Short mmCIF file of C-alpha atoms in Angstrom, two decimals:
data_model
loop_
_atom_site.label_atom_id
_atom_site.label_comp_id
_atom_site.label_asym_id
_atom_site.label_seq_id
_atom_site.Cartn_x
_atom_site.Cartn_y
_atom_site.Cartn_z
CA MET H 1 31.90 -18.26 -13.00
CA PHE H 2 29.59 -15.82 -14.67
CA SER H 3 27.84 -15.87 -17.98
CA GLY H 4 28.61 -13.10 -20.40
CA GLU H 5 25.00 -11.93 -20.32
CA GLU H 6 25.05 -11.53 -16.57
CA ILE H 7 28.33 -9.79 -15.88
CA ASP H 8 29.10 -7.78 -19.01
CA PRO H 9 29.31 -4.20 -17.64
CA HIS H 10 29.20 -2.61 -21.10
CA ARG H 11 25.93 -4.21 -22.15
CA GLU H 12 23.37 -1.55 -23.01
CA ALA H 13 19.99 -1.57 -21.35
CA SER H 14 17.48 -3.34 -23.52
CA SER H 15 15.08 -1.29 -25.60
CA GLN H 16 12.20 -2.75 -23.58
CA GLN H 17 13.72 -1.48 -20.31
CA ASN H 18 14.30 1.98 -21.74
CA THR H 19 10.77 2.07 -23.14
CA VAL H 20 9.27 1.13 -19.79
CA ARG H 21 11.40 3.68 -17.94
CA GLN H 22 10.51 6.35 -20.52
CA SER H 23 6.79 5.65 -20.22
CA ILE H 24 6.97 5.87 -16.42
CA TYR H 25 8.21 9.44 -16.45
CA GLU H 26 6.20 10.49 -19.51
CA ASP H 27 2.97 9.42 -17.82
CA GLU H 28 3.81 11.68 -14.88
CA ASN H 29 5.06 14.50 -17.16
CA ILE H 30 8.13 15.26 -15.05
CA SER H 31 10.75 15.60 -17.75
CA ASN H 32 11.77 18.92 -16.18
CA PRO H 33 9.77 19.83 -13.05
CA PHE H 34 12.06 22.78 -12.28
CA ALA H 35 11.75 24.46 -15.69
CA SER H 36 8.86 26.66 -14.59
CA GLU H 37 10.57 27.85 -11.43
CA GLY H 38 13.40 29.76 -13.09
CA ARG H 39 16.10 28.39 -10.80
CA SER H 40 19.31 30.36 -11.09
CA ASP H 41 21.67 28.24 -9.01
CA GLY H 42 22.92 26.27 -11.99
CA ALA H 43 21.66 22.95 -10.69
CA TRP H 44 19.25 22.80 -13.60
CA GLU H 45 19.38 23.98 -17.20
CA THR H 46 15.88 24.62 -18.54
CA GLN H 47 14.59 23.02 -21.69
CA GLU H 48 14.70 26.32 -23.56
CA HIS H 49 18.50 26.08 -23.64
CA ASP H 50 18.50 22.72 -25.39
CA GLY H 51 17.75 23.95 -28.88
CA HIS H 52 20.61 26.44 -28.97
CA ASN H 53 23.18 23.90 -27.85
CA ASP H 54 21.90 21.16 -30.12
CA GLU H 55 22.25 23.41 -33.15
CA SER H 56 25.96 23.74 -32.45
CA GLY H 57 26.45 20.01 -32.70
CA GLY H 58 25.24 16.84 -31.00
CA ILE H 59 25.50 13.11 -31.03
CA GLY H 60 21.85 12.32 -31.58
CA GLY H 61 22.63 10.59 -34.86
CA GLY H 62 25.26 8.37 -33.28
CA LEU H 63 23.22 7.10 -30.33
CA HIS H 64 19.80 5.52 -30.11
CA SER H 65 17.04 7.57 -28.60
CA SER H 66 16.32 4.75 -26.17
CA ASP H 67 19.60 5.46 -24.36
CA GLY H 68 18.10 8.57 -22.78
CA VAL H 69 14.78 9.58 -21.31
CA GLN H 70 12.40 11.21 -23.75
CA ALA H 71 10.62 14.45 -23.01
CA SER H 72 6.96 14.20 -22.15
CA SER H 73 4.57 13.19 -24.92
CA GLU H 74 2.59 16.39 -24.50
CA SER H 75 5.64 18.62 -24.93
CA GLN H 76 6.75 16.55 -27.92
CA ASN H 77 3.38 16.98 -29.64
CA THR H 78 3.39 20.72 -28.93
CA HIS H 79 6.93 21.10 -30.23
CA ALA H 80 6.15 19.04 -33.34
CA GLY H 81 3.12 21.17 -34.13
CA ALA H 82 5.12 24.37 -33.74
CA THR H 83 7.88 23.17 -36.05
CA GLU H 84 5.42 22.04 -38.69
CA ALA H 85 3.62 25.39 -38.57
CA ALA H 86 6.83 27.36 -38.80
CA GLY H 87 8.47 25.05 -41.33
CA ALA H 88 11.56 24.86 -39.10
CA ASN H 89 14.07 22.06 -38.64
CA PRO H 90 12.91 18.61 -37.47
CA PRO H 91 12.49 18.04 -33.71
CA LYS H 92 15.66 17.87 -31.65
CA PRO H 93 16.91 14.47 -30.49
CA ALA H 94 16.14 13.16 -27.04
CA PRO H 95 18.58 14.10 -24.26
CA VAL H 96 21.39 11.58 -23.95
CA LEU H 97 23.86 11.07 -21.13
CA LYS H 98 25.69 7.77 -21.43
CA PHE H 99 28.36 6.40 -19.08
CA THR H 100 30.59 3.41 -19.91
CA VAL H 101 32.75 2.15 -17.05
CA SER H 102 36.08 0.80 -18.31
CA HIS H 103 37.93 -0.85 -15.45
CA VAL H 104 39.08 -0.62 -11.85
CA VAL H 105 42.26 1.24 -10.94
CA ASP H 106 44.17 1.56 -7.67
CA ARG H 107 43.25 -1.93 -6.50
CA SER H 108 45.59 -1.67 -3.53
CA LYS H 109 43.52 1.08 -1.91
CA ARG H 110 40.55 0.47 0.33
CA ALA H 111 38.44 2.78 -1.84
CA PRO H 112 39.37 1.95 -5.45
CA GLY H 113 39.10 4.21 -8.45
CA PHE H 114 37.33 3.70 -11.76
CA THR H 115 37.75 5.02 -15.27
CA PHE H 116 34.77 5.65 -17.51
CA ASP H 117 33.79 7.29 -20.79
CA VAL H 118 30.90 9.71 -21.27
CA ALA H 119 28.85 10.64 -24.34
CA THR H 120 26.17 13.32 -24.17
CA ASN H 121 24.19 15.89 -26.13
CA LEU H 122 22.96 17.76 -23.06
CA PRO H 123 23.51 21.54 -22.92
CA GLY H 124 26.17 22.96 -20.67
CA TYR H 125 28.74 20.24 -21.25
CA LYS H 126 31.95 21.52 -22.80
CA MET H 127 32.37 18.48 -25.03
CA ARG H 128 30.19 15.75 -26.47
CA LYS H 129 32.53 12.90 -25.55
CA TYR H 130 34.86 12.37 -22.60
CA SER H 131 37.35 9.50 -22.43
CA GLY H 132 39.28 8.10 -19.49
CA VAL H 133 37.56 10.08 -16.73
CA GLU H 134 38.87 8.74 -13.41
CA ARG H 135 36.94 8.97 -10.16
CA SER H 136 37.36 7.18 -6.84
CA GLN H 137 34.68 5.37 -4.90
CA ILE H 138 34.67 8.23 -2.38
CA GLU H 139 33.81 10.69 -5.14
CA PHE H 140 30.95 8.46 -6.29
CA GLU H 141 29.65 8.45 -2.72
CA ARG H 142 29.90 12.24 -2.63
CA LEU H 143 27.80 12.45 -5.77
CA GLU H 144 25.18 10.11 -4.31
CA THR H 145 25.07 12.13 -1.07
CA HIS H 146 24.67 15.35 -3.05
CA LEU H 147 21.76 13.93 -5.05
CA ARG H 148 19.99 12.74 -1.90
CA ALA H 149 20.40 16.10 -0.17
CA THR H 150 19.49 18.24 -3.19
CA TYR H 151 16.48 16.20 -4.32
CA PRO H 152 14.97 14.73 -1.13
CA GLU H 153 11.67 14.12 -2.93
CA CYS H 154 13.36 11.80 -5.47
CA LEU H 155 14.47 8.20 -5.09
CA VAL H 156 18.20 8.12 -5.75
CA PRO H 157 19.45 4.67 -6.84
CA THR H 158 21.52 2.93 -4.18
CA LEU H 159 25.23 2.93 -4.94
CA GLY H 160 27.05 -0.36 -4.50
CA PRO H 161 30.40 -0.58 -2.72
CA GLY H 162 33.69 -0.11 -4.51
CA THR H 163 35.10 -3.32 -3.09
CA THR H 164 33.81 -6.64 -1.85
CA VAL H 165 35.25 -8.67 0.97
CA SER H 166 33.90 -12.09 0.07
CA LYS H 167 36.72 -14.61 0.46
CA TYR H 168 34.74 -17.14 -1.55
CA VAL H 169 34.97 -15.15 -4.79
CA PRO H 170 38.21 -14.58 -6.75
CA ASP H 171 39.46 -11.00 -6.97
CA PHE H 172 38.88 -10.68 -10.71
CA GLN H 173 35.24 -11.73 -10.31
CA ASN H 174 34.81 -9.25 -7.45
CA GLU H 175 36.10 -6.49 -9.71
CA ARG H 176 33.78 -7.49 -12.54
CA LEU H 177 30.83 -7.50 -10.17
CA VAL H 178 31.74 -4.07 -8.79
CA VAL H 179 32.08 -2.65 -12.32
CA LEU H 180 28.70 -4.15 -13.27
CA LEU H 181 26.96 -2.58 -10.26
CA LEU H 182 28.63 0.79 -10.86
CA GLN H 183 27.67 0.76 -14.54
CA GLN H 184 24.10 -0.02 -13.57
CA TRP H 185 24.01 2.84 -11.03
CA LEU H 186 25.45 5.39 -13.45
CA HIS H 187 23.00 4.36 -16.16
CA ARG H 188 20.00 4.83 -13.86
CA VAL H 189 21.20 8.21 -12.62
CA ALA H 190 22.00 9.40 -16.14
CA THR H 191 18.59 8.38 -17.52
CA HIS H 192 16.61 9.97 -14.68
CA PRO H 193 14.92 13.10 -16.10
CA ILE H 194 15.89 15.18 -13.05
CA PHE H 195 19.32 13.85 -12.10
CA GLN H 196 20.69 13.89 -15.66
CA ARG H 197 20.63 17.72 -15.73
CA ASP H 198 22.12 18.26 -12.30
CA TYR H 199 24.97 20.78 -12.26
CA GLU H 200 27.13 18.72 -9.89
CA LEU H 201 26.76 15.66 -12.11
CA ARG H 202 28.23 17.72 -14.91
CA GLN H 203 31.05 18.80 -12.59
CA PHE H 204 31.55 15.14 -11.70
CA VAL H 205 32.37 14.51 -15.36
CA GLU H 206 34.31 17.66 -16.13
CA ALA H 207 36.23 18.44 -12.92
CA PRO H 208 39.96 18.24 -13.72
CA PHE H 209 40.88 17.16 -10.20
CA ALA H 210 39.03 15.65 -7.26
CA PHE H 211 35.25 16.06 -7.29
CA SER H 212 33.84 17.65 -4.13
CA PRO H 213 30.30 19.12 -4.18
CA SER H 214 30.35 20.11 -0.50
CA LEU H 215 30.58 23.86 -1.18
CA ALA H 216 27.75 23.87 -3.71
CA LEU H 217 25.62 21.45 -1.72
CA SER H 218 24.17 23.95 0.75
CA SER H 219 23.37 26.54 -1.93
CA ALA H 220 21.75 23.94 -4.20
CA ALA H 221 19.63 22.63 -1.35
CA ALA H 222 18.61 26.16 -0.36
CA ALA H 223 17.70 27.05 -3.94
CA ALA H 224 15.60 23.90 -4.13
CA GLY H 225 13.46 25.31 -1.36
CA GLY H 226 14.83 23.21 1.45
CA SER H 227 16.36 25.87 3.66
CA GLY H 228 14.47 24.65 6.70
CA LEU H 229 14.04 21.01 5.75
CA SER H 230 15.92 18.74 8.10
CA ILE H 231 17.00 15.84 5.89
CA THR H 232 19.86 13.46 6.51
CA ALA H 233 21.41 12.34 3.23
CA GLN H 234 22.00 8.63 3.33
CA GLY H 235 25.13 7.39 1.59
CA SER H 236 25.75 4.00 0.11
CA GLY H 237 26.26 0.83 2.03
CA ALA H 238 29.98 0.99 1.47
CA GLY H 239 30.30 4.42 3.00
CA GLY H 240 28.05 3.61 5.94
CA GLY H 241 30.14 0.72 7.22
CA GLY H 242 27.61 -1.95 6.24
CA GLY H 243 28.50 -2.69 2.66
CA LEU H 244 28.19 -5.94 0.82
CA PHE H 245 28.65 -9.23 2.62
CA SER H 246 28.18 -7.62 6.04
CA TRP H 247 25.98 -9.79 8.18
CA GLY H 248 24.76 -7.11 10.58
CA ARG H 249 21.02 -6.44 10.69
CA PRO H 250 20.30 -2.91 9.35
CA ARG H 251 17.85 -0.52 10.96
CA HIS H 252 14.75 0.15 8.90
CA PRO H 253 13.11 3.60 9.22
CA ARG H 254 9.33 3.55 9.37
CA LEU H 255 6.95 5.89 7.59
CA VAL H 256 5.21 8.36 9.86
CA ARG H 257 1.47 7.72 9.59
CA SER H 258 -1.05 10.44 8.83
CA ALA H 259 -4.25 10.85 10.83
CA ASN H 260 -6.38 11.52 7.73
CA PRO H 261 -4.45 10.00 4.82
CA THR H 262 -5.20 10.93 1.23
CA PRO H 263 -5.44 8.11 -1.36
CA PHE H 264 -1.80 8.63 -2.31
CA GLU H 265 -0.74 8.65 1.35
CA HIS H 266 -2.67 5.43 1.84
CA HIS H 267 -0.73 3.99 -1.11
CA LEU H 268 2.52 5.12 0.50
CA GLU H 269 1.56 3.44 3.77
CA LEU H 270 0.89 0.15 1.96
CA THR H 271 4.21 0.53 0.12
CA SER H 272 5.97 1.11 3.44
CA ASP H 273 4.42 -2.01 4.97
CA ASN H 274 5.35 -4.13 1.96
CA LEU H 275 8.90 -2.79 1.97
CA GLU H 276 9.27 -3.58 5.66
CA VAL H 277 8.33 -7.21 5.05
CA PHE H 278 10.53 -7.34 1.95
CA GLN H 279 13.54 -5.93 3.81
CA LYS H 280 13.24 -8.47 6.59
CA ASN H 281 12.99 -11.39 4.18
CA ILE H 282 15.70 -10.15 1.82
CA ALA H 283 18.07 -9.61 4.75
CA ASP H 284 17.45 -13.20 5.87
CA ALA H 285 17.98 -14.47 2.33
CA ARG H 286 21.26 -12.55 2.14
CA ARG H 287 22.43 -14.11 5.39
CA TRP H 288 21.49 -17.63 4.28
CA HIS H 289 23.16 -17.12 0.91
CA GLY H 290 26.35 -16.33 2.78
CA ARG H 291 25.97 -19.40 4.93
CA LEU H 292 25.36 -21.53 1.83
CA ALA H 293 28.50 -20.09 0.21
CA ARG H 294 30.56 -20.99 3.28
CA THR H 295 29.09 -24.51 3.35
CA ARG H 296 29.85 -25.09 -0.32
CA ALA H 297 33.39 -23.79 0.16
CA ARG H 298 33.97 -26.31 2.98
CA LEU H 299 32.40 -29.05 0.86
CA SER H 300 34.80 -28.17 -1.96
CA VAL H 301 37.79 -28.67 0.33
CA ASP H 302 36.42 -31.99 1.64
CA LEU H 303 35.75 -33.33 -1.86
CA LYS H 304 39.27 -32.47 -2.96
CA ASP H 305 40.69 -34.16 0.14
CA VAL H 306 38.73 -37.31 -0.67
CA GLY H 307 40.06 -37.17 -4.22
CA THR H 308 43.63 -36.89 -2.95
CA LYS H 309 43.24 -39.94 -0.72
CA LEU H 310 41.67 -42.02 -3.50
CA VAL H 311 44.50 -41.15 -5.90
CA SER H 312 47.04 -42.10 -3.22
CA VAL H 313 45.33 -45.49 -2.75
CA GLY H 314 45.37 -46.06 -6.49
CA VAL H 315 49.09 -45.33 -6.72
CA VAL H 316 50.13 -47.89 -4.09
CA ASP H 317 47.56 -50.61 -4.79
CA HIS H 318 49.13 -53.85 -6.15
CA ASN H 319 46.08 -54.53 -8.34
CA ALA H 320 46.65 -52.47 -11.50
CA GLN H 321 43.01 -52.44 -12.62
CA LEU H 322 41.73 -51.51 -9.19
CA GLY H 323 44.44 -48.87 -8.85
CA ARG H 324 43.35 -47.20 -12.09
CA SER H 325 39.76 -47.21 -10.83
CA PHE H 326 40.82 -45.51 -7.59
CA LYS H 327 42.77 -42.85 -9.46
CA ARG H 328 39.84 -42.21 -11.82
CA LEU H 329 37.46 -41.81 -8.90
CA GLY H 330 39.96 -39.50 -7.23
CA LYS H 331 40.00 -37.26 -10.32
CA CYS H 332 36.21 -37.32 -10.31
CA TYR H 333 36.13 -36.06 -6.72
CA PHE H 334 38.62 -33.34 -7.65
CA HIS H 335 36.26 -32.20 -10.39
CA LEU H 336 33.28 -32.29 -8.02
CA GLY H 337 35.27 -30.19 -5.57
CA ALA H 338 35.96 -27.63 -8.30
CA CYS H 339 32.24 -27.54 -9.13
CA ALA H 340 31.38 -26.98 -5.47
CA PHE H 341 33.92 -24.16 -5.30
CA THR H 342 32.36 -22.53 -8.37
CA GLN H 343 28.94 -22.85 -6.78
CA SER H 344 30.25 -21.16 -3.64
CA ASN H 345 31.48 -18.30 -5.86
CA LEU H 346 28.03 -17.96 -7.39
CA GLU H 347 26.19 -18.02 -4.07
CA GLY H 348 28.63 -15.62 -2.43
CA SER H 349 28.76 -12.92 -5.09
CA ARG H 350 25.90 -11.40 -7.06
CA PRO H 351 22.95 -12.76 -5.02
CA ILE H 352 24.35 -11.26 -1.83
CA ALA H 353 25.24 -8.03 -3.63
CA VAL H 354 21.73 -7.55 -5.05
CA GLU H 355 20.05 -8.51 -1.78
CA ASP H 356 22.26 -6.19 0.24
CA ILE H 357 21.74 -3.26 -2.12
CA TYR H 358 17.97 -3.63 -2.04
CA THR H 359 17.99 -3.93 1.73
CA LEU H 360 19.67 -0.51 1.81
CA ALA H 361 17.43 0.75 -1.01
CA GLY H 362 14.38 -0.05 1.10
CA ASP H 363 15.74 2.25 3.82
CA ASN H 364 16.23 5.00 1.25
CA VAL H 365 12.66 4.61 0.00
CA GLN H 366 11.30 4.87 3.54
CA LYS H 367 13.35 8.02 4.15
CA THR H 368 12.22 9.57 0.88
CA MET H 369 8.57 8.98 1.78
CA ASN H 370 9.21 10.61 5.16
CA ASN H 371 10.86 13.53 3.33
CA ARG H 372 7.58 14.04 1.47
CA GLN H 373 5.79 14.61 4.77
CA LEU H 374 8.52 17.04 5.84
CA ILE H 375 8.10 18.95 2.60
CA PHE H 376 4.35 19.33 3.20
CA THR H 377 5.04 20.37 6.80
CA GLU H 378 7.48 23.00 5.55
CA HIS H 379 4.85 24.26 3.13
CA GLN H 380 2.33 24.68 5.95
CA VAL H 381 4.87 26.49 8.13
CA ALA H 382 5.76 28.83 5.26
CA GLN H 383 2.07 29.60 4.68
CA ARG H 384 1.61 30.46 8.35
CA GLN H 385 4.66 32.71 8.30
CA LEU H 386 3.37 34.43 5.16
CA GLU H 387 0.01 35.03 6.79
CA ARG H 388 1.72 36.65 9.81
CA LYS H 389 3.76 38.87 7.49
CA ARG H 390 0.58 39.81 5.63
CA GLN H 391 -1.08 40.81 8.90
CA ALA H 392 1.97 42.89 9.75
CA VAL H 393 1.65 44.68 6.41
CA ALA H 394 -2.04 45.28 7.08
CA VAL H 395 -1.20 46.80 10.48
CA LEU H 396 1.49 48.90 8.83
CA ARG H 397 -0.96 50.30 6.29
CA ALA H 398 -3.49 51.11 9.01
CA SER H 399 -0.90 53.02 11.05
CA SER H 400 -0.08 56.66 10.47
CA ASN H 401 3.06 57.05 12.56
CA ILE H 402 5.29 54.33 11.00
CA SER H 403 8.73 55.37 9.79
CA THR H 404 9.84 54.82 6.21
CA ASP H 405 12.66 52.46 7.20
CA GLN H 406 10.32 50.30 9.25
CA ALA H 407 7.83 50.18 6.37
CA GLN H 408 10.49 49.12 3.89
CA GLU H 409 11.80 46.48 6.26
CA THR H 410 8.31 45.06 6.80
CA LEU H 411 7.62 44.97 3.07
CA ALA H 412 10.97 43.29 2.39
CA GLU H 413 10.18 40.63 4.99
CA PHE H 414 6.76 40.09 3.41
CA ASN H 415 8.26 39.71 -0.08
CA ALA H 416 10.85 37.23 1.22
CA ALA H 417 8.16 35.23 3.01
CA GLN H 418 5.98 35.24 -0.11
CA ALA H 419 8.87 34.03 -2.29
CA GLU H 420 9.69 31.28 0.19
CA ALA H 421 6.04 30.24 0.42
CA ASP H 422 5.77 30.09 -3.36
CA GLY H 423 8.84 27.87 -3.53
CA LYS H 424 7.46 25.56 -0.85
CA ARG H 425 4.10 25.44 -2.61
CA GLN H 426 5.66 24.53 -5.95
CA ARG H 427 7.73 21.86 -4.31
CA ALA H 428 4.73 20.43 -2.47
CA GLU H 429 2.73 20.40 -5.70
CA ARG H 430 5.32 18.39 -7.61
CA VAL H 431 6.53 16.05 -4.85
CA ASP H 432 3.67 13.55 -5.26
CA LYS H 433 4.09 13.48 -9.02
CA VAL H 434 7.85 12.91 -8.82
CA LEU H 435 7.62 10.39 -5.99
CA ALA H 436 4.89 8.38 -7.73
CA ALA H 437 7.01 8.04 -10.89
CA ASP H 438 10.13 7.16 -8.90
CA LEU H 439 8.27 4.51 -6.93
CA ARG H 440 7.08 2.91 -10.16
CA ALA H 441 10.62 2.98 -11.51
CA PHE H 442 11.93 1.48 -8.26
CA GLU H 443 9.46 -1.39 -8.44
CA TYR H 444 10.41 -2.02 -12.05
CA TYR H 445 14.14 -2.01 -11.24
CA ARG H 446 13.63 -4.23 -8.21
CA GLU H 447 11.70 -6.83 -10.18
CA SER H 448 14.05 -6.81 -13.17
CA ASP H 449 17.22 -6.96 -11.05
CA ILE H 450 16.05 -9.83 -8.87
CA ARG H 451 14.69 -11.75 -11.86
CA ALA H 452 17.97 -11.29 -13.74
CA MET H 453 20.00 -12.32 -10.70
CA PHE H 454 18.08 -15.53 -10.06
CA SER H 455 17.85 -16.37 -13.78
CA ALA H 456 21.62 -16.06 -14.16
CA LEU H 457 22.17 -18.02 -10.94
CA GLY H 458 19.85 -20.79 -12.10
CA ARG H 459 21.52 -21.05 -15.51
CA GLU H 460 25.00 -21.22 -14.00
CA GLN H 461 23.96 -23.76 -11.37
CA LEU H 462 22.33 -25.92 -14.02
CA GLN H 463 25.48 -25.81 -16.14
CA ILE H 464 27.62 -26.80 -13.16
CA GLU H 465 25.30 -29.66 -12.23
CA ARG H 466 25.44 -30.93 -15.81
CA GLN H 467 29.23 -30.87 -15.71
CA ALA H 468 29.24 -32.76 -12.41
CA LEU H 469 26.76 -35.31 -13.77
CA GLY H 470 28.85 -35.80 -16.90
CA GLU H 471 31.96 -36.37 -14.80
CA LEU H 472 30.15 -38.93 -12.63
CA LYS H 473 28.88 -40.78 -15.71
CA ALA H 474 32.38 -40.85 -17.23
CA ALA H 475 33.87 -42.16 -13.97
CA LEU H 476 31.16 -44.82 -13.69
CA ALA H 477 31.76 -45.93 -17.28
CA PHE H 478 35.52 -46.16 -16.65
CA VAL H 479 35.04 -48.20 -13.48
CA GLY H 480 32.58 -50.50 -15.26
CA THR H 481 34.98 -51.02 -18.18
CA SER H 482 37.82 -51.77 -15.78
CA SER H 483 35.64 -54.26 -13.91
CA LYS H 484 34.74 -56.08 -17.13
CA SER H 485 38.38 -56.12 -18.20
CA SER H 486 39.31 -57.56 -14.82
CA ASP H 487 36.61 -60.27 -15.12
CA ILE H 488 37.78 -61.17 -18.64
CA GLY H 489 41.37 -61.30 -17.45
CA SER H 490 40.54 -63.56 -14.54
CA THR H 491 38.49 -65.86 -16.81
CA ASN H 492 41.37 -66.11 -19.26
CA ASN H 493 43.73 -66.90 -16.43
CA ASN H 494 41.44 -69.65 -15.17
CA ASN H 495 41.11 -71.13 -18.66
CA SER H 496 44.84 -71.11 -19.18
CA ASN H 497 45.35 -72.74 -15.81
CA ASN H 498 42.83 -75.45 -16.63
CA THR H 499 44.48 -76.05 -20.00
CA ASN H 500 47.86 -76.33 -18.40
CA ASN H 501 46.53 -78.75 -15.81
CA GLY H 502 44.92 -80.96 -18.48
CA THR H 503 48.08 -81.06 -20.53
CA SER H 504 50.17 -82.08 -17.57
CA HIS H 505 47.77 -84.90 -16.72
CA GLY H 506 47.88 -86.16 -20.32
CA HIS H 507 51.66 -86.28 -20.40
CA GLY H 508 51.71 -88.06 -17.06
CA GLY H 509 49.33 -90.82 -18.29
CA GLY H 510 51.35 -91.39 -21.47
CA ALA H 511 54.50 -91.88 -19.50
CA ALA H 512 52.83 -94.42 -17.28
CA MET H 513 51.79 -96.46 -20.28
#
């Protein structure tokens, strides 16, 4: 039993949420952190390409600007001033990439499939609208794994499982919950200023057959500057064997502490400590929600059994009024059993799903913060290697008996080391900016999701309790009316008996006279 506000998978994010998310990334000015690097692997299209593609046609007039993430305020002001000075066309619309999940297909499979529609004005896409794109849960997990491996400095939203195994929730409600979580994940990936322009995300939409980024994954990671970075891409809970409604205790990675932390590193250490406490408590809450769902399910069965027995007593009882009271109470217990079953559905569905996802999300945050330290370590190693190559070049220049081939080889090694060091330096310079914005977005998502989950749960529980209270009041009124009717009937019987007795005495006296 879900309210329409809670479970509607096609509901757009509110303008307030989009405004907050937009301001988070605008404050950090990371609308396109790779634009200045000139990446040629296709994983990113630079902002300069946007104007050409938007002139050929877009959907900016058909979608609200809040559906996407705006460019930075500084770049917007610069662009506006240039267009005013040149008297050119008005500024281009904000980038839009919008997913709408339709329904679940292939329900018989362990990893189901989903169909969704896409609308976009981003460059590189062959069309502006795609309808009926079908992808399996495995392909969604491949996309998540690709994003984690390609952008280790970013917080990738945690993908929910394609199926749930809660026996306390009907299948159709499980499917609606899965669609809701998938819609939420796609929306957050599509509105991220870095992920929305990923080449493999575009292939995920446009691939005519199965989506598999495994071949492009290594090249994309290498082009990102992570050739030596040892990072394990963490998949979703469903792919890792944990999944929703699994009562095992997950392992939480800890942040490696720095000997002389900077202010931002100190902030990361505090965030890591808070997340560790949060993960422990949220895992316990998930476990107790499952236990509460099982308890309510057993209570539902017991209440219905009591109702059956009361109805049986009412059927065979020789007192008609009392029999009707028993049957009415039996129906009341049936209704209370249905309410308890609905409550077990509520406790065993979305609360556990949200708590399980954020337990896994905490692990991903810890790993991403550890990836930051690995990125800085890589930068230091690259600088040391560059310095050694520079010394080798200095020795080469000081020597007079070095062959031409050896000189060219040494210079080529120096140029390669310098290019690698520049890539590591650029990545190290932007990692704090990107991670800070993603952490703010994560905190905002965490607060809004948990608030929405408990608000919806409280509203539904209150509605169920009101229904149960109304049923109890109606049953009490019926039993009270039956009791009064029985008292009136017995009084009338006594009066008629007394009247009959008086009449018989009168006739007997007259006969004696």
